[in-house]
Structures are given as structure tokens and as C-alpha cells.
Short mmCIF file of C-alpha atoms in Angstrom, two decimals:
data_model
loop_
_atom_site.label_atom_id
_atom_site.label_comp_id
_atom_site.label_asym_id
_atom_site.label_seq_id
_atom_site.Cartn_x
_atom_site.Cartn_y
_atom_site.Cartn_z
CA UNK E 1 -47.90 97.68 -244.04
CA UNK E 2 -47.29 94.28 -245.82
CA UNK E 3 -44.15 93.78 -244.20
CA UNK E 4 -45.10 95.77 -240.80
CA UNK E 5 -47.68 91.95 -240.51
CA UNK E 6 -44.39 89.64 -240.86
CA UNK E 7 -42.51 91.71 -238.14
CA UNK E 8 -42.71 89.58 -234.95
CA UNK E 9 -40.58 91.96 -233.01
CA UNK E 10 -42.62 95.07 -234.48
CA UNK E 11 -46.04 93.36 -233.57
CA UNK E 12 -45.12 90.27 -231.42
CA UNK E 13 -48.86 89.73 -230.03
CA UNK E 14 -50.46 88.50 -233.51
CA UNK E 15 -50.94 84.43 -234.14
CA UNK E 16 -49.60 83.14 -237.68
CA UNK E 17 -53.11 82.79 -238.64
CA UNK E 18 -53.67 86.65 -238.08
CA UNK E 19 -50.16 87.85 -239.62
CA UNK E 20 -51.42 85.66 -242.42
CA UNK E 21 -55.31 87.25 -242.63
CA UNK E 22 -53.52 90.76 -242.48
CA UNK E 23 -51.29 89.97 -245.50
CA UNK E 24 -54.32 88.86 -247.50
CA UNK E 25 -56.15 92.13 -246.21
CA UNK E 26 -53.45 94.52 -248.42
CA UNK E 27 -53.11 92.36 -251.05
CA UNK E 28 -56.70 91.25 -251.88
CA UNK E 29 -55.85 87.86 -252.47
CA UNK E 30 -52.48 85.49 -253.82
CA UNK E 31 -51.94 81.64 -254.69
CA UNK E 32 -50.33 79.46 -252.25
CA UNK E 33 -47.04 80.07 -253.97
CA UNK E 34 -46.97 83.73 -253.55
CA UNK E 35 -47.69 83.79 -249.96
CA UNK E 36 -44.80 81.04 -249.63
CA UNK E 37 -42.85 83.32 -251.21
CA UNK E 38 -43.65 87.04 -249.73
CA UNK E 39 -43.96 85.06 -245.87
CA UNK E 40 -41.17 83.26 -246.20
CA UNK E 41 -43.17 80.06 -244.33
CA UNK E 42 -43.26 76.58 -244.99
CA UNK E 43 -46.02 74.97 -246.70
CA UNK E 44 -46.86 73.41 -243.92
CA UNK E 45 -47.14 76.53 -241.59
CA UNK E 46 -49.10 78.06 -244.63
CA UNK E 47 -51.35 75.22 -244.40
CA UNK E 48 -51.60 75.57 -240.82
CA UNK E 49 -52.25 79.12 -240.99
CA UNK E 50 -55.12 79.31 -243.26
CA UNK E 51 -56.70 76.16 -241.55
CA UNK E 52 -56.62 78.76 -238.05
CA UNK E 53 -58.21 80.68 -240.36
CA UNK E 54 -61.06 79.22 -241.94
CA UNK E 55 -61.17 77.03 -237.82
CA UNK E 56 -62.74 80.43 -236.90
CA UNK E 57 -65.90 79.59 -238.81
CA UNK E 58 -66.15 76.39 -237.28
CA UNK E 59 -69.19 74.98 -234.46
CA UNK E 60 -68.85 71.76 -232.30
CA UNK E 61 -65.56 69.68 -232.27
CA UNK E 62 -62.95 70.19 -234.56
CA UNK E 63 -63.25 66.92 -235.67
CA UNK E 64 -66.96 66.32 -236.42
CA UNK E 65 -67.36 68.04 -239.93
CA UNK E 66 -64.06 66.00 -241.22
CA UNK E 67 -65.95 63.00 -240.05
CA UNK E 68 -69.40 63.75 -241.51
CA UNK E 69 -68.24 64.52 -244.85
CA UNK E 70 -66.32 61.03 -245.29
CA UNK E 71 -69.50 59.37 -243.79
CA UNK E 72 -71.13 60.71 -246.73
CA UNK E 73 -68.90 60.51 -248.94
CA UNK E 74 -68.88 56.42 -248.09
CA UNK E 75 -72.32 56.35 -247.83
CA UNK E 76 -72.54 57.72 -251.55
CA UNK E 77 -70.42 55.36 -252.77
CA UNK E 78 -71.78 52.42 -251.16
CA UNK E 79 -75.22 53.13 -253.04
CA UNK E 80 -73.02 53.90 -256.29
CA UNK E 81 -71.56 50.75 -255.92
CA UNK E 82 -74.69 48.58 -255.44
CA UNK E 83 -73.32 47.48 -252.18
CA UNK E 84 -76.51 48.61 -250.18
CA UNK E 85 -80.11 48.91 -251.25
CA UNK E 86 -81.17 52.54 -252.28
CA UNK E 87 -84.11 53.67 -249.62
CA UNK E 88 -85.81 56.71 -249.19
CA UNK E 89 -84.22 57.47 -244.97
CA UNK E 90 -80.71 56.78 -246.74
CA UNK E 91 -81.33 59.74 -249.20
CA UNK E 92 -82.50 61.83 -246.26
CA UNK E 93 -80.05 60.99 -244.54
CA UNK E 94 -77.37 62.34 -247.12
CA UNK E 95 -79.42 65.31 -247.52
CA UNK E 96 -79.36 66.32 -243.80
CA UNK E 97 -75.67 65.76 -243.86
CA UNK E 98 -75.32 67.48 -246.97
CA UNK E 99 -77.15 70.94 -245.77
CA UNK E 100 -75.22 70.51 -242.27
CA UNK E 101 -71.76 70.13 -244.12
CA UNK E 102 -72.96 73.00 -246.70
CA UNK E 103 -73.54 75.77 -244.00
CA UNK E 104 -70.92 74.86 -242.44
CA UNK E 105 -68.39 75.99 -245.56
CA UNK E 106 -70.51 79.24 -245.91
CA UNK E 107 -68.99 80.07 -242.11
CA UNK E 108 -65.63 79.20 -242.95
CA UNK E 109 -65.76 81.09 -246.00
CA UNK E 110 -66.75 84.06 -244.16
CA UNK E 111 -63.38 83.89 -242.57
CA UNK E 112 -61.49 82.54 -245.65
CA UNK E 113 -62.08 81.66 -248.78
CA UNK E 114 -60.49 80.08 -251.76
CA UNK E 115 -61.10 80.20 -255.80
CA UNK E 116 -59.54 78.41 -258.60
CA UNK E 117 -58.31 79.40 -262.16
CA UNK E 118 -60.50 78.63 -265.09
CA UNK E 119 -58.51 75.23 -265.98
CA UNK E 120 -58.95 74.97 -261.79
CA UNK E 121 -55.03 74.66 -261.77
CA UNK E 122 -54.31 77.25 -259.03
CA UNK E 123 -55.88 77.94 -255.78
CA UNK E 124 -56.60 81.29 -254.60
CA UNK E 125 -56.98 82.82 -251.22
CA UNK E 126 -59.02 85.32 -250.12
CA UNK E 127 -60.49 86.84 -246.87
CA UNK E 128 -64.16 86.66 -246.53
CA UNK E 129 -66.47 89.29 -245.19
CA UNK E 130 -65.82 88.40 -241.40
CA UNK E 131 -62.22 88.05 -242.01
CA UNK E 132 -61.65 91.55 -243.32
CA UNK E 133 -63.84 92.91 -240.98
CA UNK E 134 -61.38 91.58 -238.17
CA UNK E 135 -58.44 92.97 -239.57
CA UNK E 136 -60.16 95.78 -240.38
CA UNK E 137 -61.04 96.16 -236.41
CA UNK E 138 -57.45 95.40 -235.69
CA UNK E 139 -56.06 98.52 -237.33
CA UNK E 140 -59.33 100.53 -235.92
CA UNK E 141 -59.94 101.09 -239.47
CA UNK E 142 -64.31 101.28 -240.57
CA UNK E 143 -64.54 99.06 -243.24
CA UNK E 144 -67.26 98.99 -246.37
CA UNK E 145 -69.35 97.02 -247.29
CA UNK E 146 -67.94 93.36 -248.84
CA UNK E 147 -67.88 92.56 -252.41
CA UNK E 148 -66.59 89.50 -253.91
CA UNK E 149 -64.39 90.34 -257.18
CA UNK E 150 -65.13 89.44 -260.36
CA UNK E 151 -62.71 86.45 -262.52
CA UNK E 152 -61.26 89.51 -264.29
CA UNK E 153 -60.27 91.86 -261.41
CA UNK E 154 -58.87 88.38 -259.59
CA UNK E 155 -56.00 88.11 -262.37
CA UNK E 156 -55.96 91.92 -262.00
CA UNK E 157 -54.94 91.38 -258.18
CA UNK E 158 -52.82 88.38 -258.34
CA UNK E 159 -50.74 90.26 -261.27
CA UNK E 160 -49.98 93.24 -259.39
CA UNK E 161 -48.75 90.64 -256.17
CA UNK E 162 -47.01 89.00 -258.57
CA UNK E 163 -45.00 92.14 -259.77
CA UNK E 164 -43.81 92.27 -255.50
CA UNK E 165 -43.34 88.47 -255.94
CA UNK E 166 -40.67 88.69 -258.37
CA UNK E 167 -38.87 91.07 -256.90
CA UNK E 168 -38.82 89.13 -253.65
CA UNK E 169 -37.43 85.86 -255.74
CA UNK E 170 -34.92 88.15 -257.28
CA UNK E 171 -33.40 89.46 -253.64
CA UNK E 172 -35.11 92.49 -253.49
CA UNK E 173 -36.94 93.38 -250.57
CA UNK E 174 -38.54 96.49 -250.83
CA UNK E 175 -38.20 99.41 -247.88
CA UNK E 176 -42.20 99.28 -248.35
CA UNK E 177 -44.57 97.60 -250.99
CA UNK E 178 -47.85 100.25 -250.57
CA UNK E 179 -51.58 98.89 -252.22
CA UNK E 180 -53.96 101.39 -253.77
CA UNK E 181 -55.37 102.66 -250.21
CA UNK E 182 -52.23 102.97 -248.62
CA UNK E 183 -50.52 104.62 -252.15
CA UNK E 184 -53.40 106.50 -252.59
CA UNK E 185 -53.14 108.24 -248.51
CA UNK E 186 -49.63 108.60 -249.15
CA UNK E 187 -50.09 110.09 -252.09
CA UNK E 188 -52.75 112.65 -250.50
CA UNK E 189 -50.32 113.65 -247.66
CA UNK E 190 -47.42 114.70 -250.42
CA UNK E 191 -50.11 116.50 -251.43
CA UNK E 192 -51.47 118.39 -248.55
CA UNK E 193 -47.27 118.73 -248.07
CA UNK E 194 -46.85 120.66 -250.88
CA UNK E 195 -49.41 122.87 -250.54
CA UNK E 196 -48.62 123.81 -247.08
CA UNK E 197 -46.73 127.25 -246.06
CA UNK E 198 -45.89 128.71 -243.02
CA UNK E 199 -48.39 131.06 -241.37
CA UNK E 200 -46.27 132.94 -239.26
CA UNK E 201 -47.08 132.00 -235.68
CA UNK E 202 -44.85 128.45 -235.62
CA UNK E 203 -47.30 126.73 -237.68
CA UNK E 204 -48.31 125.18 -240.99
CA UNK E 205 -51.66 126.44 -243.24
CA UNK E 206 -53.04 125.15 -246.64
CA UNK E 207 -51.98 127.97 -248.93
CA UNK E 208 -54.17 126.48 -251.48
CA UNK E 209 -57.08 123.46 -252.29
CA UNK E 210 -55.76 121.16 -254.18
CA UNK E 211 -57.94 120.87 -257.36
CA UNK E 212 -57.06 118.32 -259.67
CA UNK E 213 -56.69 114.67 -261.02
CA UNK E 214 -56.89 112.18 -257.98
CA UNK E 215 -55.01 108.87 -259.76
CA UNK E 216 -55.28 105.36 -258.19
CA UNK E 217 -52.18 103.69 -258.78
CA UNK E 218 -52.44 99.80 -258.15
CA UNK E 219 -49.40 100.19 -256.05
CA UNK E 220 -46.27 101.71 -255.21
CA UNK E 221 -42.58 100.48 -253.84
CA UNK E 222 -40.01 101.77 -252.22
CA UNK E 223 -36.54 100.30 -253.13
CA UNK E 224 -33.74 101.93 -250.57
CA UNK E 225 -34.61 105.66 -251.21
CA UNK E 226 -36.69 105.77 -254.18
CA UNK E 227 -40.31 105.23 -254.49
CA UNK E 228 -42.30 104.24 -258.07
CA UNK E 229 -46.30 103.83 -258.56
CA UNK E 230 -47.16 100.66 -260.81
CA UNK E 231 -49.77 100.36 -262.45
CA UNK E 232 -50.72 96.67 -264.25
CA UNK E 233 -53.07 96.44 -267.52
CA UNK E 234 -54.15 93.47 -268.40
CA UNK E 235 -55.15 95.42 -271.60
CA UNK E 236 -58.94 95.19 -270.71
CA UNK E 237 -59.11 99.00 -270.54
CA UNK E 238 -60.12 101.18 -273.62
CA UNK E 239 -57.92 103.22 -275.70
CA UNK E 240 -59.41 106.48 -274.49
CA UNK E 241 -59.27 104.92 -270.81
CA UNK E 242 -55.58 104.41 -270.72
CA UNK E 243 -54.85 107.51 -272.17
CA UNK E 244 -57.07 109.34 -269.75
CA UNK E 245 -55.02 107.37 -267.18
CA UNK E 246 -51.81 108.67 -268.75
CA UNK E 247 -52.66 111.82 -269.26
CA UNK E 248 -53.52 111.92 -265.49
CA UNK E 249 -49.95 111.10 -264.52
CA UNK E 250 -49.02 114.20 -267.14
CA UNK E 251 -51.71 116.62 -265.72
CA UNK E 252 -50.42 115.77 -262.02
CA UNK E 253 -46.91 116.36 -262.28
CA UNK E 254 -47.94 120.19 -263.97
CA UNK E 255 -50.29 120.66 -260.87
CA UNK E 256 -47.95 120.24 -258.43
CA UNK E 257 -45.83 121.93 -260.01
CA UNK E 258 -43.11 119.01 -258.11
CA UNK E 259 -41.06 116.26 -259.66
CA UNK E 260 -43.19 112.88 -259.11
CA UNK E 261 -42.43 109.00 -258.99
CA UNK E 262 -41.45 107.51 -262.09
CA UNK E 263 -44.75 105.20 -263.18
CA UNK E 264 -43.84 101.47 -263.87
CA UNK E 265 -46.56 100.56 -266.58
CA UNK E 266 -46.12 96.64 -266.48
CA UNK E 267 -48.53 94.58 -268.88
CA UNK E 268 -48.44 90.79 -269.67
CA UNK E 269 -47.57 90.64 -272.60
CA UNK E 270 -45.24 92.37 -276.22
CA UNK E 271 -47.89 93.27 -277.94
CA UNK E 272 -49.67 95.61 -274.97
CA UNK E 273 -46.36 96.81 -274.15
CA UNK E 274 -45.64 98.02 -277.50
CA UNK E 275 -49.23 99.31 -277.66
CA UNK E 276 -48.94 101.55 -274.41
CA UNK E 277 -45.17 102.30 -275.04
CA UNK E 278 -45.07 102.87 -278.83
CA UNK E 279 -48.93 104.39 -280.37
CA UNK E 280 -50.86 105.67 -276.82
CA UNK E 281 -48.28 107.05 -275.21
CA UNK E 282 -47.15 109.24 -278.07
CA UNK E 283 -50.52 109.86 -278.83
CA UNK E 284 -51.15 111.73 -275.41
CA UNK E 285 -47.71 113.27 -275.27
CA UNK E 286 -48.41 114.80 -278.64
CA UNK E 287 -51.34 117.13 -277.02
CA UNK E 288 -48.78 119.38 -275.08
CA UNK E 289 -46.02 121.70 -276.02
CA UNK E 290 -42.10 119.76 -276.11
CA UNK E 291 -40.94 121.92 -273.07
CA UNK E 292 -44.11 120.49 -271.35
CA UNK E 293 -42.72 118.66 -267.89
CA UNK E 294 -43.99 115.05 -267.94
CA UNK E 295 -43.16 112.02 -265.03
CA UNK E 296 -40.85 109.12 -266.03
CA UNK E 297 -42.66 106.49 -267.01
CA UNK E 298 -41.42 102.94 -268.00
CA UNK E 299 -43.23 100.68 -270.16
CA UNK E 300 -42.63 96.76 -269.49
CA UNK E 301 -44.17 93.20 -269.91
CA UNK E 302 -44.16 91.08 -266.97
CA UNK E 303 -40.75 90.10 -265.53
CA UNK E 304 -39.03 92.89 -267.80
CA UNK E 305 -39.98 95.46 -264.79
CA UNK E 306 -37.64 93.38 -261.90
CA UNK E 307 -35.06 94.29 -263.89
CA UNK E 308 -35.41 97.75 -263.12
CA UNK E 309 -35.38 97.53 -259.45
CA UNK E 310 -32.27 95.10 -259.67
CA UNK E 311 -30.55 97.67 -261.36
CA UNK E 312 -31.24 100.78 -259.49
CA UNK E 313 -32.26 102.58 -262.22
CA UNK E 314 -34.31 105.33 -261.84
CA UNK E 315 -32.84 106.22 -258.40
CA UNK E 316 -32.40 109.96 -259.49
CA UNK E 317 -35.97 110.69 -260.49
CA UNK E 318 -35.32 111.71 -264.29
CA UNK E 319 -38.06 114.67 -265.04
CA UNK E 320 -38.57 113.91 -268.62
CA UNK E 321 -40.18 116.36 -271.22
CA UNK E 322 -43.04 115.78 -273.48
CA UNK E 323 -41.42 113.53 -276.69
CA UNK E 324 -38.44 112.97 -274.62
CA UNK E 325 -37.56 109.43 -271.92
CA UNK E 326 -35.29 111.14 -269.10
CA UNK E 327 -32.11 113.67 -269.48
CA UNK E 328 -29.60 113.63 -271.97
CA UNK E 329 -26.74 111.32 -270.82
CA UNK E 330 -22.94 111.81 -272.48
CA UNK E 331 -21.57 108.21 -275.01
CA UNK E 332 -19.38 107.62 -272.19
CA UNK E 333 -21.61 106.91 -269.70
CA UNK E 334 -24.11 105.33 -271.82
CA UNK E 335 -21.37 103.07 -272.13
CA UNK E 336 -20.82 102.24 -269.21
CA UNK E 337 -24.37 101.78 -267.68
CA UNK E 338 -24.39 99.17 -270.69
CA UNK E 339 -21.19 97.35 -269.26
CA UNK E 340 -23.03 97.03 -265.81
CA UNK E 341 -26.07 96.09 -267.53
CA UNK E 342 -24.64 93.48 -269.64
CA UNK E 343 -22.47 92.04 -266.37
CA UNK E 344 -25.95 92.32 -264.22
CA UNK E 345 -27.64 90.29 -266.76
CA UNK E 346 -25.40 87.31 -266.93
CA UNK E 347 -25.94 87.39 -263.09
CA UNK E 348 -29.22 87.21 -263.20
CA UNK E 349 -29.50 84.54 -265.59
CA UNK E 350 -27.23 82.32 -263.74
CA UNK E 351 -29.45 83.36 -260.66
CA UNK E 352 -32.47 81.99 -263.21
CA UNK E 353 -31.45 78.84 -264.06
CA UNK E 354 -30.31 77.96 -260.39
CA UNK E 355 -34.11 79.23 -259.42
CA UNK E 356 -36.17 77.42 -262.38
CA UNK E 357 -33.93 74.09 -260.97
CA UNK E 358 -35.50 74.66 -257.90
CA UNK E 359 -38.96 75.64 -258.94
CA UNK E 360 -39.39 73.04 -260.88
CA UNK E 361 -39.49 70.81 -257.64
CA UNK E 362 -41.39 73.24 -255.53
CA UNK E 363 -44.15 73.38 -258.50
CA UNK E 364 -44.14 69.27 -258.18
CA UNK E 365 -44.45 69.36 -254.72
CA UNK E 366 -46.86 72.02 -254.81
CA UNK E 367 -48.94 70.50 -257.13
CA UNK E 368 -49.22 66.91 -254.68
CA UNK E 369 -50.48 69.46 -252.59
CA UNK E 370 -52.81 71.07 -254.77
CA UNK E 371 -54.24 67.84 -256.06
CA UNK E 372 -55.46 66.81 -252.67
CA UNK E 373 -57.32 70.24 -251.94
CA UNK E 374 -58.54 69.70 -255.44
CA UNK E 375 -59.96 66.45 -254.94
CA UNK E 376 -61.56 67.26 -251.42
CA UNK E 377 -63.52 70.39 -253.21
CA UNK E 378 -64.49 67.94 -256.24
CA UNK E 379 -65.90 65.73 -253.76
CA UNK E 380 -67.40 68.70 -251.78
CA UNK E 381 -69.12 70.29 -255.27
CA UNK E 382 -70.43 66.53 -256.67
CA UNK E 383 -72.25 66.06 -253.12
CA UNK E 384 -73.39 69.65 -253.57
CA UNK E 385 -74.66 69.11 -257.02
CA UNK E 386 -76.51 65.67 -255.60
CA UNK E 387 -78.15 67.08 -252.70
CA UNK E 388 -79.66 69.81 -255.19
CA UNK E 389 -80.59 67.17 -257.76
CA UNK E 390 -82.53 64.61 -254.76
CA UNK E 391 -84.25 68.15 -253.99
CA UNK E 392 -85.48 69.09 -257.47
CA UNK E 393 -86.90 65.39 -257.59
CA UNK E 394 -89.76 65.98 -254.48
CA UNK E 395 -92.15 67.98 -256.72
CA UNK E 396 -93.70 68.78 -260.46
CA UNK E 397 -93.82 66.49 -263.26
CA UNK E 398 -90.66 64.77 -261.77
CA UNK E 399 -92.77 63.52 -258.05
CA UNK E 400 -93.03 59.57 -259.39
CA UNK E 401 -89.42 59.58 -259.89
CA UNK E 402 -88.14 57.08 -257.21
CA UNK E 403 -85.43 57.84 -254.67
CA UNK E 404 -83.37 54.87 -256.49
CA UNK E 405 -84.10 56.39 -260.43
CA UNK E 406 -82.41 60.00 -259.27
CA UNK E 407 -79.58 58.83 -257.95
CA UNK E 408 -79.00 56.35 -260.99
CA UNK E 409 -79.80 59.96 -263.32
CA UNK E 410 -77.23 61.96 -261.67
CA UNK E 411 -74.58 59.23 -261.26
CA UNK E 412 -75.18 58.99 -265.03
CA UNK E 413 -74.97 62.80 -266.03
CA UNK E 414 -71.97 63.34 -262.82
CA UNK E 415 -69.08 61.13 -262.64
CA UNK E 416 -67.89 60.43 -259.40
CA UNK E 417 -64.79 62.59 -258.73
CA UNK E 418 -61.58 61.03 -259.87
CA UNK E 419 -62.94 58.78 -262.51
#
């Protein structure tokens, strides 16, 4: 459906700012730089977009909340500065503006919302609960209740868009990228497929309830005619976990009884790879008999996987068997796959140099860009943080503290932004 958003002859009624909400809507969330990359827009129209966005959250002129803040903001430092006198109606003052500007963000980020990294390098977006719940009325689809995600399942989401990312910057544009909901009812119809027979009078039965493991892949892909399910670990998940999660995959392809995806296990980095790949993989396979079907599955650490998909392999689904990656394949054409491999490669890193060239100047140009937002939400969380600290001062042991003493304690303990 990712794609289906982007289509302006396939849905030609949508603004940028919704194409961009329904985007965010199957992917969870992505940094500026992915979207740039998977919408193919400008920075600018990405800027654009979002602000239509987060506009939606907005009361009274477009204008006002822009001005408000900087009046603060001036205000602030003017009493920093010692260029006015601190007085109790200028703290007020500050305060009213502060609350005013304050519930004004928690409307916008109904609509759209953004996080940074723990070093606060990179800026994520995210739809809020109003904006999902619009999208979610666009495709007259009910929608549960909102949740934010924890730090951990963040880099869990922004990993598996960057696995779709990276194919995109390599020149592969997949037939369909599917998340877990869509994967997961496409996954249910092949099953409700398969167990379907004819019933004699021109139409289709069940011939049997499917009883068995129900897996979540994080996503799936389709490149030209063959599909894969992915599946990203971050390595957070317990031994017995991920084998549970294998053994799924194992205890699925037996059920059906049918030939399934190959699984794309992509981690980020050697040391999980080799973990999954070379001591719990074996591990599981060892519980069943060597003529025991099992699914393709390809172990990887991130950027290894594109690879893959460049190459087309995998295109003929390989049933492997339990102990054994894929059919036998003669010297000869061993051989040769290597000579295609080998030429592909040099390709690809003549493609890579050319790209890191010009990433190199998007990340500098990004980062101009990214330095600016930063700086606006600095300023945004030290008002914040003041407004909070004039509050705490009204009452308890701290009531003689003058208006003039708690600004002077929290310039002292909170440097202005920037300094």
C-alpha cells in the first residue's frame, strides 16, 4: 500500500500532506532522510508536507503561535540579559504565553509528531493519535486504541524502513513493500487458499481449519515475481524467543504442507548474524529428522541483505531440508553464479562510491536543516522547563523566593540554548 499513497494517477484526490500521513501510517515512523528517499520529494516539499500536517492542529491565524513564541523567547532574554527589570506581571506574562504555546504543540502533535535519537542527532516522524485515526478513516479501516512506542521498538521500526530504504538507493523498487498488518492478511488469505477445495456446485469450501503457528513477520517484499518475509533483530530477543520464532517458520512450512517465502533474517550487526546463522539456527534444525522440509532462510547484517534482491537470488524458491541451505547445484554453475556475482559487485561498488559522494552533501545539507529544527525545540523545551520551575516557586518552603531569585536559579542550573 506504501507505494499505492505515492501514485497520483492511482489516487489523484489526496494533498501531499495526506500521501505523506499515509506513508507514515504503514511504516510507523522514518527520519527525514528516509522519507526523502522512499517519496522521492524535495526537502522542501517534505518540509511543506509535514508542516500541512502538524497546520491541522493549529487555532487562530497561522501566524500568531510563530509570533508568540519569539515574543517570549525575547522577552526571556531581555530579563537574562539585565536589559529590563525582573517584575512579578512580566513572569506572568511568560507563563500565560508559555501554557498557550504548550497546548498548542500537544494539538499539533496529535496530528504529527517528531522524536530524536539519544545523542538528539536525528529527527523522527511519527503520526499522532488524530493523524492515524484520519488515515485510518480514509481506508474505512477501525482503528485501536493509540500507543506511543517505546525508544527500543523506535530503532526496531526505523530498521526495518531502512531495510526498503536501501533497496530504493540501490535501484530497486519493489512490486510491493507489505508491513506486519498487511503481511500478516496476506499471509492469512494464502492460507484460507490452500485450504480451500471445490464443493461441487461451482464453488469454493474450507476443507479444513487451519490450526497452527500464526507468525508476524515485520515485513515482506515483492521483487518482480518473488515475494520474501523479513524479519529484523536488533538482538533484544531471548535465545529461546528467536528460536521459537524460527521454529515457527519450520512448523509452518510442514502445516501447509506448501513451499513458503524464503525468510530474510537481517540483524545489525557480525556478531548477531553469526549468532542466528551459525549456533540458533542449527540448534532448532537439529530437533527434526534431515528429510524434514524447512523454508529458505537467509541470515544477513544490515546492508548484506540488498545484495540479495540486486541479485535475484532466490527467485526460484529453494525448499531446503533440515541441515541443508537450498538444492544441490552442479561446479559449473556454481561457477558461474560466482562470475556474475563477482561482476555485480564491482558494479555496485562503483554505484557506492558515486552515492557516498553524494551523501556526503545531502547529510551536510541535511544537517543545516536539522540544526534549525533542533534549535527551535531547544528553545521550545528550556521555556518549558522555566515555566515549570516559576510554577514550583508559588508554594511550600520555596513561597519567599522572589520572582527575580527563580529566574536567576534556573538561568544558573539551564543554559540558554546555544551557549
Amino acid at each position: 500500500m506504501i507505494f499505492d499513497w505515492l501514485d497520483e494517477q492511482k489516487i489523484p484526490e489526496l494533498t501531499k500532506s495526506e500521501r505523506l500521513m499515509g506513508v507514515l501510517f504503514d511504516l510507523g515512523m522514518a527520519t527525514a532522510d528516509q522519507l526523502e528517499v522512499i517519496t522521492g520529494w524535495s526537502k522542501r516539499q517534505l518540509k511543506d508536507a509535514r508542516e500541512g500536517i502538524r497546520s491541522r492542529g493549529k487555532s487562530g491565524e497561522p501566524k500568531a503561535e510563530e509570533q508568540l513564541l519569539h515574543q517570549v523567547v525575547k522577552q526571556v532574554r531581555s530579563i537574562a540579559d539585565g536589559e529590563v527589570p525582573v517584575t512579578e506581571n512580566q513572569l506572568q506574562w511568560i507563563r500565560n504565553g508559555l501554557r498557550a504555546l504548550a497546548k498548542s504543540e500537544v494539538k499539533k502533535d496529535e496530528w504529527l509528531r517528531f522524536y530524536t535519537t539519544f545523542q538528539r542527532e536525528v529527527i523522527i516522524y511519527t503520526l499522532g493519535s488524530q493523524g492515524n485515526r484520519y488515515v485510518a478513516d480514509l481506508m474505512g479501516r477501525t482503528l485501536g486504541s493509540y500507543r506511543e512506542l517505546s525508544p527500543g521498538q523506535r530503532l526496531h521500526t526505523l530498521g526495518i524502513t531502512e531495510i526498503l530504504v536501501r533497496l530504493l538507493r540501490a535501484g530497486i523498487r519493489p512490486r510491493q513493500w507489505l508491513n506486519t498488518r498487511e503481511t500478516t492478511d496476506r499471509l492469512k488469505r494464502m492460507r484460507e487458499k490452500w485450504n480451500m477445495e471445490p464443493d461441487g456446485q461451482g464453488s469454493w469450501e474450507v476443507k479444513r481449519e487451519y490450526i497452527g503457528p500464526h507468525i508476524l513477520p515485520d515485513a515482506s517484499v515483492q521483487i518482480e515475481d518473488q515475494w520474501y518475509w523479513i524479519e529484523y533483530d536488533r538482538g533484544s530477543k531471548t535465545g529461546e524467543k528467536i528460536r521459537d520464532q524460527l521454529d515457527q517458520y519450520i512448523q509452518l512450512r510442514a502445516k501447509l504442507g506448501k513451499t513458503i517465502d524464503p525468510v530474510v533474517w537481517v540483524t545489525p550487526n557480525v556478531e548477531r548474524t553469526e549468532e542466528l546463522r551459525d549456533r540458533i539456527y542449527p540448534k532448532v534444525l537439529a530437533k527434526y529428522p534431515e528429510s524434514f522440509p524447512v523454508p529458505t532462510m537467509y541470515f544477513f547484517t544490515e546492508g548484506e541483505e540488498t545484495e540479495l534482491f540486486v541479485n535475484g537470488e532466490g527467485k526460484e524458491t529453494a525448499e531446503g531440508v533440515a541441515g541443508v541451505s537450498g538444492e544441490a547445484q552442479s561446479s559449473e554453475e556454481i561457477q558461474r553464479i560466482q562470475e556474475e556475482r563477482d561482476q555485480m559487485e564491482e558494479q555496485v561498488q562503483e554505484l557506492q562510491t558515486e552515492l557516498e559522494r553524494k551523501e556526503s552533501r545531502i547529510e551536510y545539507l541535511t544537517r543545516m536543516v536539522e540544526e534549525n529544527q533542533r534549535g527551535k525545540t531547544e528553545w521550545e523545551d528550556w521555556t518549558r522547563g522555566l515555566m515549570e520551575h516559576l510554577q514550583n516557586q508559588q508554594g511550600g518552603f520555596l513561597s519567599k523566593v522572589t520572582p527575580g531569585q527563580a529566574l536567576e536559579e534556573y538561568m544558573q542550573n539551564n543554559k540558554l540554548p546555544g551557549e
